[in-house]
Amino acid sequence: MSTEHEHTMTDIADIGMMQLADSFFPTGMYTTSSGLEAIFYSERKKMSPDELRDLVKVFLEHQIGPADCTALGNAYEHASKGNLDMLLEVDNTIHAMKLVKEIREASSRSGTQMLRCIHSFSQTNKLLGGYLAALKEGKGHGTYPVALAIAANVFSIPKRKAGIMMLYSFSVSIIGAALRLGMLQHFDGQRIIDELKPIISKTVESYIDRSIEGIWQFAPQLDIIQMTHERMSSKMFIT
């Protein structure tokens, strides 16, 4: 039988998950469109809700799932064991796999900002402090999946829930960008999120426990779109 203390700890972990997934948390995720802005301005195209849902699905199944979710799962296990060296190895691996400069920099910026914020009110966590110190020494990059794995450990969030949180936040960041670009309405955005729920769950199931040797991503058309965004002279989003 669960005790009141166990219920309290579970509630605190769940609230921590909502805290990290909230756009109010200063990671800068709301400033990213993952290349959607380049599609919009290159063709002046307002994608239909179904087209946007399918685009997010490709991101989840061919980039964020096999690469970032795999990195998150491995980093989570190393963080649980306090293994800083292996954390940095995962960090350098996922950083090297991000082919587009804007995407690499956005991942590092968001991850580093997340950990600096948590460290401002949780300064006793040795792994968190050690990782931030390693970043200052140039030993790592602060990529978002690795940073989220450390944050999830600090907040006692289970690994699978951390994976769901990352894929959900990524999906919301693109849909939010579509809303600000005037590509769809709020009701359509919520319908897309609802339709992505089983895809998010299945993708996490497929990759959260995969070894780092099995990490991959392959979506060349998305890479080209994101590279196109880098060359835009005027832009609303940083990616």
Rosetta silent file (secondary structure, phi, psi, omega in degrees, C-alpha in Angstrom):
SEQUENCE: MSTEHEHTMTDIADIGMMQLADSFFPTGMYTTSSGLEAIFYSERKKMSPDELRDLVKVFLEHQIGPADCTALGNAYEHASKGNLDMLLEVDNTIHAMKLVKEIREASSRSGTQMLRCIHSFSQTNKLLGGYLAALKEGKGHGTYPVALAIAANVFSIPKRKAGIMMLYSFSVSIIGAALRLGMLQHFDGQRIIDELKPIISKTVESYIDRSIEGIWQFAPQLDIIQMTHERMSSKMFIT
SCORE:     score description
SCORE:     0.000 S_00000001
   1 L     0.000  132.442 -178.914    0.000    0.000    0.000 S_00000001
   2 L   -71.031  141.019  179.012    1.363    3.401   -0.977 S_00000001
   3 L   -91.514  166.804  178.053    2.118    5.783    1.842 S_00000001
   4 H   -61.693  -35.020  179.469    1.258    9.465    1.995 S_00000001
   5 H   -64.217  -41.210  179.929    4.984   10.225    1.607 S_00000001
   6 H   -65.178  -40.803  177.289    5.152    8.202   -1.630 S_00000001
   7 H   -60.718  -42.664 -178.634    2.109   10.004   -3.013 S_00000001
   8 H   -62.781  -44.137 -178.837    3.701   13.343   -2.140 S_00000001
   9 H   -64.736  -38.725  177.694    6.992   12.452   -3.860 S_00000001
  10 H   -65.302  -42.505  178.473    5.127   11.273   -6.982 S_00000001
  11 H   -61.305  -42.548 -179.102    3.084   14.463   -7.045 S_00000001
  12 H   -63.762  -40.802  178.110    6.232   16.593   -6.717 S_00000001
  13 H   -63.894  -41.835  179.567    7.887   14.696   -9.603 S_00000001
  14 H   -64.782  -40.232  178.328    4.762   15.152  -11.771 S_00000001
  15 H   -65.909  -37.198  176.137    4.662   18.871  -10.967 S_00000001
  16 H   -61.676  -38.578  178.327    8.368   19.059  -11.867 S_00000001
  17 H   -63.853  -43.420  178.261    7.574   17.479  -15.236 S_00000001
  18 H   -65.468  -36.102  179.336    4.877   20.079  -15.890 S_00000001
  19 H   -61.903  -44.950 -178.510    7.292   22.811  -14.779 S_00000001
  20 H   -71.993  -32.416 -177.978    9.933   21.745  -17.317 S_00000001
  21 H   -80.780  -15.029 -177.002    7.395   21.222  -20.130 S_00000001
  22 L   -72.304  135.936  177.487    5.769   24.618  -19.579 S_00000001
  23 L   -63.888  -14.831  176.370    6.698   27.337  -22.097 S_00000001
  24 L   -67.329  -26.562  178.996    7.016   29.585  -19.009 S_00000001
  25 L   -71.633  130.658 -169.042   10.273   27.724  -18.163 S_00000001
  26 L   -78.727   69.022  174.864   13.113   29.753  -19.756 S_00000001
  27 L  -100.832  -15.249 -179.487   14.585   27.309  -22.278 S_00000001
  28 L    83.644   10.818 -178.922   13.748   29.389  -25.348 S_00000001
  29 H   -60.471  -29.384 -178.089   11.810   26.566  -27.048 S_00000001
  30 H   -71.343   -8.489  179.209    9.118   29.065  -28.073 S_00000001
  31 H   -95.800    8.214 -177.718   11.685   30.829  -30.286 S_00000001
  32 L  -113.374  144.431  174.296   12.213   27.788  -32.538 S_00000001
  33 L  -122.674   -3.090 -179.786   10.257   26.631  -35.596 S_00000001
  34 L    55.181   34.730  177.136   12.688   23.854  -36.678 S_00000001
  35 L    97.582   -8.971 -178.207   12.656   25.191  -40.247 S_00000001
  36 H   -60.308  -36.195  179.496    8.902   25.760  -40.540 S_00000001
  37 H   -61.325  -36.236  178.857    9.496   29.486  -41.013 S_00000001
  38 H   -65.759  -39.704  176.845   11.641   28.743  -44.087 S_00000001
  39 H   -61.695  -45.445 -176.023    8.803   26.702  -45.624 S_00000001
  40 H   -62.422  -47.573 -174.817    6.321   29.489  -44.961 S_00000001
  41 H   -82.051  -21.779  178.931    8.368   32.313  -46.460 S_00000001
  42 H   -74.359  -32.466 -176.060    9.813   30.341  -49.383 S_00000001
  43 H  -121.849   -0.034 -173.397    6.396   29.434  -50.761 S_00000001
  44 L    49.708   42.411 -171.948    4.077   31.739  -48.809 S_00000001
  45 L  -101.502  125.894  171.814    2.384   28.475  -47.999 S_00000001
  46 L   -96.282  101.577 -177.941   -0.162   28.015  -45.257 S_00000001
  47 L   -63.526  147.004  174.603    0.034   24.286  -44.627 S_00000001
  48 L   -72.365  158.510  177.619   -3.196   22.493  -43.862 S_00000001
  49 H   -54.674  -39.941 -179.444   -3.501   21.057  -40.319 S_00000001
  50 H   -66.846  -37.444  177.974   -3.097   17.540  -41.699 S_00000001
  51 H   -66.075  -40.677  178.943    0.068   18.534  -43.604 S_00000001
  52 H   -65.772  -41.174  177.133    1.534   20.121  -40.492 S_00000001
  53 H   -59.473  -43.580 -179.855    0.700   17.023  -38.425 S_00000001
  54 H   -66.072  -35.105  177.500    2.441   14.840  -40.988 S_00000001
  55 H   -64.525  -46.131  178.574    5.499   17.125  -40.948 S_00000001
  56 H   -61.621  -38.160  179.364    5.785   16.881  -37.153 S_00000001
  57 H   -59.468  -41.779  178.511    5.354   13.100  -37.468 S_00000001
  58 H   -63.941  -43.867  176.924    8.394   12.926  -39.773 S_00000001
  59 H   -56.206  -47.631 -175.270   10.437   14.963  -37.297 S_00000001
  60 H   -65.544  -43.011 -171.797    9.440   12.654  -34.446 S_00000001
  61 H   -85.529  -18.819 -174.781    9.976    9.366  -36.262 S_00000001
  62 H  -121.851   -9.661  177.192   13.141   10.220  -38.221 S_00000001
  63 H  -128.616  -68.293 -172.288   15.039   12.827  -36.179 S_00000001
  64 H   -65.620  -38.455 -179.679   13.915   13.523  -32.618 S_00000001
  65 H   -67.021  -65.406 -175.089   12.924    9.926  -31.826 S_00000001
  66 H   -67.973  -23.991 -178.566   15.910    7.884  -33.051 S_00000001
  67 H   -99.781  -68.477 -173.843   18.493   10.570  -32.203 S_00000001
  68 H   -66.480  -40.649 -178.895   17.416   12.833  -29.330 S_00000001
  69 H   -68.321  -37.877  175.605   15.225   10.292  -27.535 S_00000001
  70 H   -63.831  -42.856  178.158   17.974    7.672  -27.711 S_00000001
  71 H   -62.785  -41.886  178.595   20.479   10.218  -26.371 S_00000001
  72 H   -60.033  -47.060 -178.750   18.076   11.172  -23.589 S_00000001
  73 H   -60.602  -43.643  179.106   17.573    7.567  -22.525 S_00000001
  74 H   -67.903  -43.253  179.842   21.312    6.859  -22.371 S_00000001
  75 H   -63.747  -36.617  179.100   22.097   10.150  -20.639 S_00000001
  76 H   -60.181  -45.450 -179.372   19.357    9.463  -18.084 S_00000001
  77 H   -63.936  -42.599  179.520   20.933    6.134  -17.121 S_00000001
  78 H   -67.061  -37.466  178.196   24.411    7.684  -16.808 S_00000001
  79 H   -65.529  -38.640  179.189   23.020   10.591  -14.776 S_00000001
  80 H   -60.566  -31.778 -179.004   21.280    8.115  -12.447 S_00000001
  81 L   -94.479    0.363 -179.714   24.684    6.515  -11.795 S_00000001
  82 L    68.491   26.452 -176.358   26.487    9.857  -11.489 S_00000001
  83 L   -91.062   90.813 -175.908   28.737    8.965  -14.427 S_00000001
  84 H   -66.372  -39.165 -178.281   29.863   12.377  -15.724 S_00000001
  85 H   -61.347  -43.772 -179.708   32.327   10.994  -18.278 S_00000001
  86 H   -70.960  -32.944  175.000   29.663    8.900  -20.034 S_00000001
  87 H   -58.892  -45.395 -179.688   27.241   11.826  -19.909 S_00000001
  88 H   -66.608  -31.985  177.761   29.767   13.932  -21.797 S_00000001
  89 H   -65.817  -43.628  176.945   30.286   11.132  -24.308 S_00000001
  90 H   -63.783  -41.250  179.511   26.547   11.069  -25.084 S_00000001
  91 H   -58.149  -47.379 -179.366   26.561   14.876  -25.213 S_00000001
  92 H   -68.778  -31.973  179.084   29.352   14.949  -27.790 S_00000001
  93 H   -66.771  -50.523 -177.397   27.704   12.172  -29.823 S_00000001
  94 H   -69.741  -31.322  176.305   24.326   13.868  -30.221 S_00000001
  95 H   -64.021  -42.833 -178.661   26.004   17.230  -30.864 S_00000001
  96 H   -67.647  -24.767 -177.763   28.048   15.724  -33.714 S_00000001
  97 H   -80.998  -15.228 -179.617   24.909   14.204  -35.245 S_00000001
  98 L   -84.497  105.845 -169.830   23.150   17.553  -35.615 S_00000001
  99 L   -77.700  -23.311 -175.021   24.188   18.559  -39.124 S_00000001
 100 L   -98.198  127.684 -174.818   22.661   22.047  -39.201 S_00000001
 101 H   -56.980  -45.649 -179.142   24.500   24.805  -37.323 S_00000001
 102 H   -58.792  -41.454 -177.704   21.338   26.592  -36.197 S_00000001
 103 H   -68.491  -41.993  177.574   19.893   23.366  -34.799 S_00000001
 104 H   -59.363  -47.997 -176.250   23.139   22.482  -32.970 S_00000001
 105 H   -67.405  -38.759  179.456   23.364   25.918  -31.404 S_00000001
 106 H   -64.775  -40.063  179.093   19.668   26.008  -30.458 S_00000001
 107 H   -62.691  -46.137 -179.561   19.941   22.602  -28.748 S_00000001
 108 H   -66.864  -39.622 -179.151   22.999   23.687  -26.736 S_00000001
 109 H   -64.660  -45.209 -178.942   21.480   27.055  -25.884 S_00000001
 110 H   -66.470  -43.807 -179.093   18.211   25.550  -24.643 S_00000001
 111 H   -64.968  -45.599 -179.624   19.920   22.773  -22.676 S_00000001
 112 H   -63.921  -41.071  179.623   22.456   25.041  -21.023 S_00000001
 113 H   -64.002  -39.624  178.581   19.796   27.608  -20.142 S_00000001
 114 H   -59.846  -48.003 -176.162   17.634   24.899  -18.571 S_00000001
 115 H   -70.917  -36.099  176.684   20.439   23.644  -16.325 S_00000001
 116 H   -62.831  -38.765  178.696   21.607   27.119  -15.329 S_00000001
 117 H   -64.680  -47.218 -179.914   18.071   27.940  -14.241 S_00000001
 118 H   -63.544  -39.862 -179.577   17.757   24.736  -12.182 S_00000001
 119 H   -64.026  -25.523 -179.342   21.213   25.276  -10.684 S_00000001
 120 H   -66.174  -24.146  177.683   20.126   28.727   -9.481 S_00000001
 121 H  -123.458    6.068  177.556   17.779   27.067   -6.952 S_00000001
 122 L  -141.347   71.203 -171.326   19.359   23.592   -6.652 S_00000001
 123 L   -87.551   -1.926 -176.252   23.059   24.182   -6.107 S_00000001
 124 L   -93.324   -7.583 -178.523   23.782   21.048   -4.038 S_00000001
 125 L   -75.006  114.482 -173.849   23.409   18.518   -6.855 S_00000001
 126 H   -66.543  -40.259 -178.222   26.982   17.348   -7.560 S_00000001
 127 H   -66.375  -42.785  179.055   26.301   15.945  -11.044 S_00000001
 128 H   -61.037  -46.858  178.763   24.553   19.112  -12.173 S_00000001
 129 H   -63.452  -40.719 -179.571   27.386   21.265  -10.835 S_00000001
 130 H   -65.890  -38.289 -179.605   30.016   18.968  -12.341 S_00000001
 131 H   -67.992  -44.521  178.679   28.357   18.996  -15.763 S_00000001
 132 H   -62.587  -37.516  177.398   28.080   22.792  -15.839 S_00000001
 133 H   -64.967  -39.188  178.764   31.749   23.029  -14.802 S_00000001
 134 H   -64.265  -35.795  177.814   32.685   20.637  -17.632 S_00000001
 135 H   -64.460  -39.667  177.922   30.831   22.861  -20.106 S_00000001
 136 H   -62.860  -30.357 -179.966   32.889   25.858  -18.955 S_00000001
 137 L   -85.840    1.678  178.205   36.030   23.812  -19.625 S_00000001
 138 L    77.935   19.033 -178.694   34.833   23.022  -23.164 S_00000001
 139 L   -86.762  -11.883 -179.085   34.369   19.313  -22.509 S_00000001
 140 L  -149.527 -175.002 -173.951   30.731   19.263  -23.613 S_00000001
 141 L  -123.466  -11.576 -179.584   28.036   21.211  -25.415 S_00000001
 142 L    71.320   33.149 -178.084   24.997   21.231  -23.122 S_00000001
 143 L   -59.326  150.441 -173.366   22.730   19.603  -25.724 S_00000001
 144 H   -59.413  -45.513 -178.974   19.039   19.623  -24.850 S_00000001
 145 H   -60.680  -40.103  179.643   18.494   15.833  -24.545 S_00000001
 146 H   -70.213  -42.122  178.226   21.430   15.447  -22.140 S_00000001
 147 H   -61.475  -41.498  179.898   20.432   18.535  -20.169 S_00000001
 148 H   -65.652  -35.873  177.370   16.868   17.256  -19.901 S_00000001
 149 H   -62.104  -42.802  178.246   18.140   13.887  -18.657 S_00000001
 150 H   -65.948  -44.335 -179.864   20.056   15.630  -15.855 S_00000001
 151 H   -61.277  -41.303  179.479   17.062   17.859  -15.054 S_00000001
 152 H   -62.905  -38.225  176.199   14.753   14.827  -14.938 S_00000001
 153 H   -65.450  -42.631  179.153   17.098   13.152  -12.453 S_00000001
 154 H   -60.671  -39.032 -177.408   17.203   16.281  -10.291 S_00000001
 155 L   -92.248    4.849  179.159   13.384   16.417  -10.278 S_00000001
 156 L    59.338   36.926  177.893   12.990   12.616   -9.846 S_00000001
 157 L   -89.187  128.333  179.379   11.039   12.338  -13.118 S_00000001
 158 L   -58.814  152.555 -174.753   10.995    8.758  -14.525 S_00000001
 159 H   -58.504  -47.464 -177.401   12.944    8.184  -17.766 S_00000001
 160 H   -61.921  -41.079  178.918    9.943    7.327  -19.938 S_00000001
 161 H   -65.206  -33.555  177.010    8.054   10.408  -18.760 S_00000001
 162 H   -63.771  -39.174  177.839   11.129   12.516  -19.565 S_00000001
 163 H   -64.852  -44.591  178.212   11.021   11.124  -23.117 S_00000001
 164 H   -61.650  -41.157 -179.966    7.328   11.920  -23.487 S_00000001
 165 H   -61.044  -42.998 -177.633    7.962   15.420  -22.138 S_00000001
 166 H   -65.819  -46.102 -178.981   10.726   16.062  -24.698 S_00000001
 167 H   -68.636  -36.193  177.062    8.708   14.893  -27.708 S_00000001
 168 H   -64.462  -46.671 -178.633    5.604   16.722  -26.518 S_00000001
 169 H   -62.519  -39.426  177.829    7.540   19.978  -26.001 S_00000001
 170 H   -62.297  -45.910 -179.166    9.126   19.647  -29.439 S_00000001
 171 H   -61.134  -44.135 -179.285    5.736   19.111  -31.083 S_00000001
 172 H   -64.971  -33.955 -179.020    4.207   22.074  -29.276 S_00000001
 173 H   -64.509  -39.757  178.646    7.131   24.309  -30.298 S_00000001
 174 H   -71.334  -43.749 -179.208    6.439   23.679  -34.017 S_00000001
 175 H   -65.342  -37.779  176.630    2.666   23.993  -33.667 S_00000001
 176 H   -63.662  -38.856  177.300    3.126   27.182  -31.661 S_00000001
 177 H   -64.028  -40.124  178.577    5.361   28.553  -34.430 S_00000001
 178 H   -61.959  -38.831  177.518    2.676   27.697  -36.992 S_00000001
 179 H   -62.933  -45.024 -177.932    0.134   29.635  -34.947 S_00000001
 180 H   -70.689  -25.280  176.195    2.366   32.715  -34.784 S_00000001
 181 L   -82.589   -5.117  179.959    3.020   32.492  -38.528 S_00000001
 182 L    77.447   24.793 -177.203   -0.735   32.481  -39.129 S_00000001
 183 L   -85.995  -19.318  179.991   -0.686   29.019  -40.677 S_00000001
 184 L  -160.273  172.600 -178.153   -3.513   27.568  -38.546 S_00000001
 185 L  -101.724  165.148 -176.514   -5.946   28.312  -35.711 S_00000001
 186 H   -58.323  -42.892 -178.331   -5.790   27.310  -32.041 S_00000001
 187 H   -62.042  -38.864  177.426   -8.481   24.610  -32.326 S_00000001
 188 H   -64.331  -39.951  179.151   -6.550   23.025  -35.210 S_00000001
 189 H   -60.381  -43.315  179.407   -3.351   23.139  -33.135 S_00000001
 190 H   -68.495  -34.456  177.080   -4.986   21.273  -30.252 S_00000001
 191 H   -64.579  -40.621  179.190   -6.424   18.678  -32.664 S_00000001
 192 H   -62.891  -44.905  178.773   -2.947   18.062  -34.067 S_00000001
 193 H   -58.853  -41.796 -179.565   -1.513   17.587  -30.573 S_00000001
 194 H   -63.377  -40.941 -178.738   -4.298   15.128  -29.787 S_00000001
 195 H   -72.627  -21.665  179.387   -3.625   13.146  -32.971 S_00000001
 196 H   -83.518  -12.467 -175.268    0.124   13.050  -32.218 S_00000001
 197 H   -53.602  -51.595 -179.391   -0.339   11.468  -28.772 S_00000001
 198 H   -65.872  -30.068  178.540   -0.117    7.808  -29.919 S_00000001
 199 H   -69.533  -41.531  177.138    2.842    8.645  -32.202 S_00000001
 200 H   -61.085  -45.920 -179.264    4.701   10.297  -29.326 S_00000001
 201 H   -61.605  -46.180 -178.051    4.026    7.295  -27.087 S_00000001
 202 H   -66.048  -39.138 -178.892    5.115    4.757  -29.715 S_00000001
 203 H   -65.575  -42.632  177.267    8.272    6.726  -30.587 S_00000001
 204 H   -62.437  -43.319  179.270    9.346    6.929  -26.943 S_00000001
 205 H   -57.912  -37.614 -175.150    8.664    3.210  -26.535 S_00000001
 206 H   -74.670  -30.349 -167.381   10.886    2.473  -29.554 S_00000001
 207 H  -122.936  -14.077 -172.381   13.928    4.561  -28.602 S_00000001
 208 L   -67.513  -26.073 -179.069   14.104    5.463  -24.896 S_00000001
 209 L  -107.135   10.027 -178.525   15.858    2.175  -23.995 S_00000001
 210 L   -76.322  142.324  179.419   17.999    1.863  -27.147 S_00000001
 211 L   -70.053  158.344 -176.991   21.790    1.748  -26.640 S_00000001
 212 H   -63.891  -24.781  177.399   23.850    4.695  -27.863 S_00000001
 213 H   -66.345  -20.961 -178.698   25.348    2.450  -30.555 S_00000001
 214 H   -95.412   11.077 -178.267   21.883    2.277  -32.146 S_00000001
 215 L   -70.926  141.574  179.353   21.422    6.047  -32.440 S_00000001
 216 L  -161.016  166.262  167.032   20.518    7.362  -35.920 S_00000001
 217 L  -159.471  146.299  179.041   18.606    9.985  -37.850 S_00000001
 218 L  -156.322  100.394  176.714   17.771   10.334  -41.549 S_00000001
 219 L  -152.092   68.588 -172.886   15.607   13.142  -42.889 S_00000001
 220 H   -58.251  -35.308  179.415   17.691   14.911  -45.579 S_00000001
 221 H   -64.507  -37.393  177.176   14.809   17.075  -46.835 S_00000001
 222 H   -67.119  -38.883  177.425   14.315   18.442  -43.329 S_00000001
 223 H   -59.683  -43.124 -178.814   18.065   19.153  -43.082 S_00000001
 224 H   -64.756  -42.319  178.206   17.902   21.135  -46.353 S_00000001
 225 H   -60.270  -43.954 -178.739   14.885   23.138  -45.141 S_00000001
 226 H   -67.937  -34.007  175.965   16.690   23.958  -41.899 S_00000001
 227 H   -67.737  -35.401  177.069   19.829   24.975  -43.801 S_00000001
 228 H   -60.974  -39.489  179.533   17.678   27.262  -45.947 S_00000001
 229 H   -61.685  -33.858  179.901   16.481   28.986  -42.788 S_00000001
 230 H   -60.042  -31.406 -174.428   20.108   29.744  -41.846 S_00000001
 231 L   -91.595    0.224  178.221   20.468   31.845  -44.982 S_00000001
 232 L   -68.442  134.125 -177.619   17.338   33.927  -44.471 S_00000001
 233 L   -76.991  -26.572  179.868   18.241   37.597  -44.061 S_00000001
 234 L  -136.209  130.649 -176.364   15.256   38.338  -41.812 S_00000001
 235 L  -149.715  150.994  177.492   13.597   35.851  -39.487 S_00000001
 236 L   -88.430  -34.257 -175.106   11.241   35.646  -36.516 S_00000001
 237 L  -108.386  153.966 -178.255   12.591   32.352  -35.117 S_00000001
 238 L   -79.253  -15.415  174.158   16.173   31.368  -34.283 S_00000001
 239 L  -133.242    0.000    0.000   15.776   28.062  -36.174 S_00000001
